PDB file of C-alpha atoms in Angstrom:
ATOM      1  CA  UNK A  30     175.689  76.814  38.667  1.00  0.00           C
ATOM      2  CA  UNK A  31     172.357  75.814  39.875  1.00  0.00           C
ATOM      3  CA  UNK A  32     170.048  74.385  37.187  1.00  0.00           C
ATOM      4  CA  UNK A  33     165.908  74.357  37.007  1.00  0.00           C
ATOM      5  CA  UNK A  34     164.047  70.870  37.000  1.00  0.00           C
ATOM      6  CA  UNK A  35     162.727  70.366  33.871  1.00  0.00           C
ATOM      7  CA  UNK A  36     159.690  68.377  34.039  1.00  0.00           C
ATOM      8  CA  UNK A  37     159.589  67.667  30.369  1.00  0.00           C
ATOM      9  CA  UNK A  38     160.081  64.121  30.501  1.00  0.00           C
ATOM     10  CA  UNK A  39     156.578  64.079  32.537  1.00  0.00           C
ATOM     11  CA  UNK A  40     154.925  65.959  29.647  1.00  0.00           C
ATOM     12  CA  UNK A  41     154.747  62.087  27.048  1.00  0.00           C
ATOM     13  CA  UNK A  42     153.945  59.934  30.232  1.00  0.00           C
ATOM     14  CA  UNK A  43     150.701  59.159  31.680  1.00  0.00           C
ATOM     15  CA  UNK A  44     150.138  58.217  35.276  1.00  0.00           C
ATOM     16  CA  UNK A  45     147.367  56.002  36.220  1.00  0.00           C
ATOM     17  CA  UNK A  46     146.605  54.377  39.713  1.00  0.00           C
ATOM     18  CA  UNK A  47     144.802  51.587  39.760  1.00  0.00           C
ATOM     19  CA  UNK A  48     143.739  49.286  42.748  1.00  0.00           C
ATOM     20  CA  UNK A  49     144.586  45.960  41.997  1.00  0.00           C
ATOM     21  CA  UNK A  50     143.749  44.201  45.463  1.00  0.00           C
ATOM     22  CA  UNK A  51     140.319  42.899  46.344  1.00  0.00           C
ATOM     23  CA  UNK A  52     139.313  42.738  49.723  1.00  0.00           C
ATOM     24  CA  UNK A  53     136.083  41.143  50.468  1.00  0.00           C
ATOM     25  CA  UNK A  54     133.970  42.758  52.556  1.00  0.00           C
ATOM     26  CA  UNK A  55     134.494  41.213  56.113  1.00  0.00           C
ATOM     27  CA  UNK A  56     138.000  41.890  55.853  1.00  0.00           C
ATOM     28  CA  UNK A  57     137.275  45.251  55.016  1.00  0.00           C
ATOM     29  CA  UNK A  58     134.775  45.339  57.938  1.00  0.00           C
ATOM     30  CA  UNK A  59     136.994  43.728  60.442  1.00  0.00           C
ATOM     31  CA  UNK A  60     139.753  46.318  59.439  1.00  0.00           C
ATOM     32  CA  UNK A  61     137.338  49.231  60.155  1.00  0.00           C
ATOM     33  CA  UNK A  62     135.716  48.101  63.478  1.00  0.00           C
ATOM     34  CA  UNK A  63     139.119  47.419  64.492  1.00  0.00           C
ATOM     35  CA  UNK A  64     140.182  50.812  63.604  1.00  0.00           C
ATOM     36  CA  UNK A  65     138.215  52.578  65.601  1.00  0.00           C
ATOM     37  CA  UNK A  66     138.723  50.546  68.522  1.00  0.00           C
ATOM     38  CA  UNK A  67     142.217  50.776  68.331  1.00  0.00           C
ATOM     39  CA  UNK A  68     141.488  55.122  68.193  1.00  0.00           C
ATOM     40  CA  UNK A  69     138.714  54.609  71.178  1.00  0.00           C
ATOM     41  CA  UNK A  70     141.455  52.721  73.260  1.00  0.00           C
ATOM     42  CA  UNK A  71     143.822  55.258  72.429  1.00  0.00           C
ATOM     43  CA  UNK A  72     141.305  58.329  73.075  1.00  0.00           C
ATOM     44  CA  UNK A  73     140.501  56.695  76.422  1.00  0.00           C
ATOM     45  CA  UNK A  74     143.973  56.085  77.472  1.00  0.00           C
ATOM     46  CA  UNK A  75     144.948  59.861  76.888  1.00  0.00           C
ATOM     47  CA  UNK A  76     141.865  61.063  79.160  1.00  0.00           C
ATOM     48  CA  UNK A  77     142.531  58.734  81.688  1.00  0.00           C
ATOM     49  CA  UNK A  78     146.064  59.597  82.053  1.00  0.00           C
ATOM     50  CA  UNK A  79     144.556  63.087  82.288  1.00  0.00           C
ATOM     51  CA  UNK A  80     142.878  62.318  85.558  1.00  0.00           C
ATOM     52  CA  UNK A  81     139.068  61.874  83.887  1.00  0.00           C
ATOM     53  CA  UNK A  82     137.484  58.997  85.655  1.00  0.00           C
ATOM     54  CA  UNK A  83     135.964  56.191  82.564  1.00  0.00           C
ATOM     55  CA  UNK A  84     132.412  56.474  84.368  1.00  0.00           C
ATOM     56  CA  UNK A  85     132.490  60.292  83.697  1.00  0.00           C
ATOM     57  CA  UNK A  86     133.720  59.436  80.105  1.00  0.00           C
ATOM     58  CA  UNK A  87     130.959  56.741  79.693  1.00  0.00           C
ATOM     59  CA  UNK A  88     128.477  59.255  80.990  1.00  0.00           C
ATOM     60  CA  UNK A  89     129.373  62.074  78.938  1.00  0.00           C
ATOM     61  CA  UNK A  90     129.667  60.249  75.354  1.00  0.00           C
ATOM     62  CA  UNK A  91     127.340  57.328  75.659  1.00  0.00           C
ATOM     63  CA  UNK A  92     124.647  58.562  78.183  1.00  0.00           C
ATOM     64  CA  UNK A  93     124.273  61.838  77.649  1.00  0.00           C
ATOM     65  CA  UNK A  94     124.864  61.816  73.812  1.00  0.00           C
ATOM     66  CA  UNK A  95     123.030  58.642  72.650  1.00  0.00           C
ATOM     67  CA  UNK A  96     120.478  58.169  75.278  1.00  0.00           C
ATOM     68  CA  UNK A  97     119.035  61.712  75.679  1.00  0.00           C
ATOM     69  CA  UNK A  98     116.753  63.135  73.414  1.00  0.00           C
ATOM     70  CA  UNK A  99     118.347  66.511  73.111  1.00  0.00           C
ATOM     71  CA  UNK A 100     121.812  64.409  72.490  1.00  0.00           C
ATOM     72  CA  UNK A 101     120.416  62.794  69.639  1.00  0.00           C
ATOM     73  CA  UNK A 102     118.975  66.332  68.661  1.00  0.00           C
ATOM     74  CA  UNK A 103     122.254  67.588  68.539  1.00  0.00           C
ATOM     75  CA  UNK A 104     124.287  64.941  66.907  1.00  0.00           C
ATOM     76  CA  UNK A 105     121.520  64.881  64.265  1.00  0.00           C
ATOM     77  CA  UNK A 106     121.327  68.626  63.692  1.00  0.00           C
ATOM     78  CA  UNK A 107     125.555  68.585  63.493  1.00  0.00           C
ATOM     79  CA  UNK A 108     126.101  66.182  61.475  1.00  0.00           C
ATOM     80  CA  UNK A 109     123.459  67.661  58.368  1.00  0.00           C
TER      81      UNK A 109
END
Protein backbone atom coordinates (compact mmCIF):
# COMPACT_ATOMS: atom_id res chain seq x y z
CA UNK A 1 0.00 0.00 0.00
CA UNK A 2 1.12 3.33 -1.10
CA UNK A 3 1.70 5.83 1.73
CA UNK A 4 1.49 9.97 1.69
CA UNK A 5 4.77 12.03 2.47
CA UNK A 6 4.40 13.51 5.55
CA UNK A 7 6.22 16.65 5.72
CA UNK A 8 5.97 16.94 9.44
CA UNK A 9 9.45 16.66 10.23
CA UNK A 10 9.84 20.07 8.09
CA UNK A 11 7.21 21.72 10.31
CA UNK A 12 10.28 22.24 13.79
CA UNK A 13 13.14 23.03 11.21
CA UNK A 14 14.10 26.26 9.83
CA UNK A 15 15.90 26.73 6.56
CA UNK A 16 18.15 29.58 6.06
CA UNK A 17 20.57 30.30 3.05
CA UNK A 18 23.19 32.26 3.61
CA UNK A 19 26.13 33.33 1.24
CA UNK A 20 29.19 32.72 2.85
CA UNK A 21 31.73 33.52 -0.10
CA UNK A 22 33.05 36.98 -0.81
CA UNK A 23 34.02 37.85 -4.09
CA UNK A 24 35.59 41.14 -4.58
CA UNK A 25 34.47 43.06 -7.12
CA UNK A 26 36.89 42.49 -10.14
CA UNK A 27 36.33 38.96 -9.87
CA UNK A 28 32.84 39.52 -9.95
CA UNK A 29 33.38 41.89 -12.93
CA UNK A 30 35.68 39.67 -14.82
CA UNK A 31 33.05 36.80 -14.36
CA UNK A 32 30.30 39.01 -15.91
CA UNK A 33 32.17 40.56 -18.93
CA UNK A 34 33.24 37.16 -19.55
CA UNK A 35 29.79 35.94 -19.49
CA UNK A 36 28.50 37.71 -21.97
CA UNK A 37 31.23 37.21 -24.25
CA UNK A 38 31.12 33.72 -23.94
CA UNK A 39 26.85 34.19 -24.94
CA UNK A 40 27.98 36.87 -27.84
CA UNK A 41 30.46 34.16 -29.23
CA UNK A 42 27.91 31.68 -28.94
CA UNK A 43 24.99 33.99 -30.47
CA UNK A 44 27.38 34.75 -33.34
CA UNK A 45 28.40 31.28 -34.01
CA UNK A 46 24.65 30.10 -34.34
CA UNK A 47 23.92 33.02 -37.01
CA UNK A 48 26.85 32.39 -38.83
CA UNK A 49 26.27 28.80 -39.20
CA UNK A 50 22.89 30.08 -40.39
CA UNK A 51 24.38 31.67 -43.45
CA UNK A 52 24.21 35.56 -41.93
CA UNK A 53 27.36 37.24 -43.00
CA UNK A 54 29.22 39.05 -39.39
CA UNK A 55 29.23 42.50 -41.40
CA UNK A 56 25.38 42.23 -41.71
CA UNK A 57 25.35 41.20 -37.96
CA UNK A 58 27.72 44.13 -37.03
CA UNK A 59 25.50 46.40 -39.05
CA UNK A 60 22.30 45.42 -37.73
CA UNK A 61 23.17 45.39 -33.79
CA UNK A 62 25.96 47.87 -33.48
CA UNK A 63 25.28 50.38 -36.37
CA UNK A 64 21.96 50.58 -36.70
CA UNK A 65 21.03 50.15 -32.96
CA UNK A 66 23.72 52.21 -31.14
CA UNK A 67 24.72 54.68 -33.70
CA UNK A 68 21.34 55.89 -35.05
CA UNK A 69 19.28 58.17 -33.35
CA UNK A 70 16.01 56.40 -33.82
CA UNK A 71 18.05 53.09 -32.50
CA UNK A 72 18.82 54.70 -29.41
CA UNK A 73 15.08 55.96 -29.44
CA UNK A 74 13.99 52.62 -29.46
CA UNK A 75 16.23 50.82 -27.10
CA UNK A 76 15.49 53.69 -24.69
CA UNK A 77 11.72 53.68 -25.09
CA UNK A 78 11.90 49.48 -24.65
CA UNK A 79 13.74 49.16 -22.07
CA UNK A 80 11.39 51.83 -19.58
Amino acid sequence: MIQALSFSFLRGRRVTIEVRQRINILTRTVITVSAVIFGLGICLAILVSRGVDVSSIYDEFIVFTFLNASGIGTVIVQST
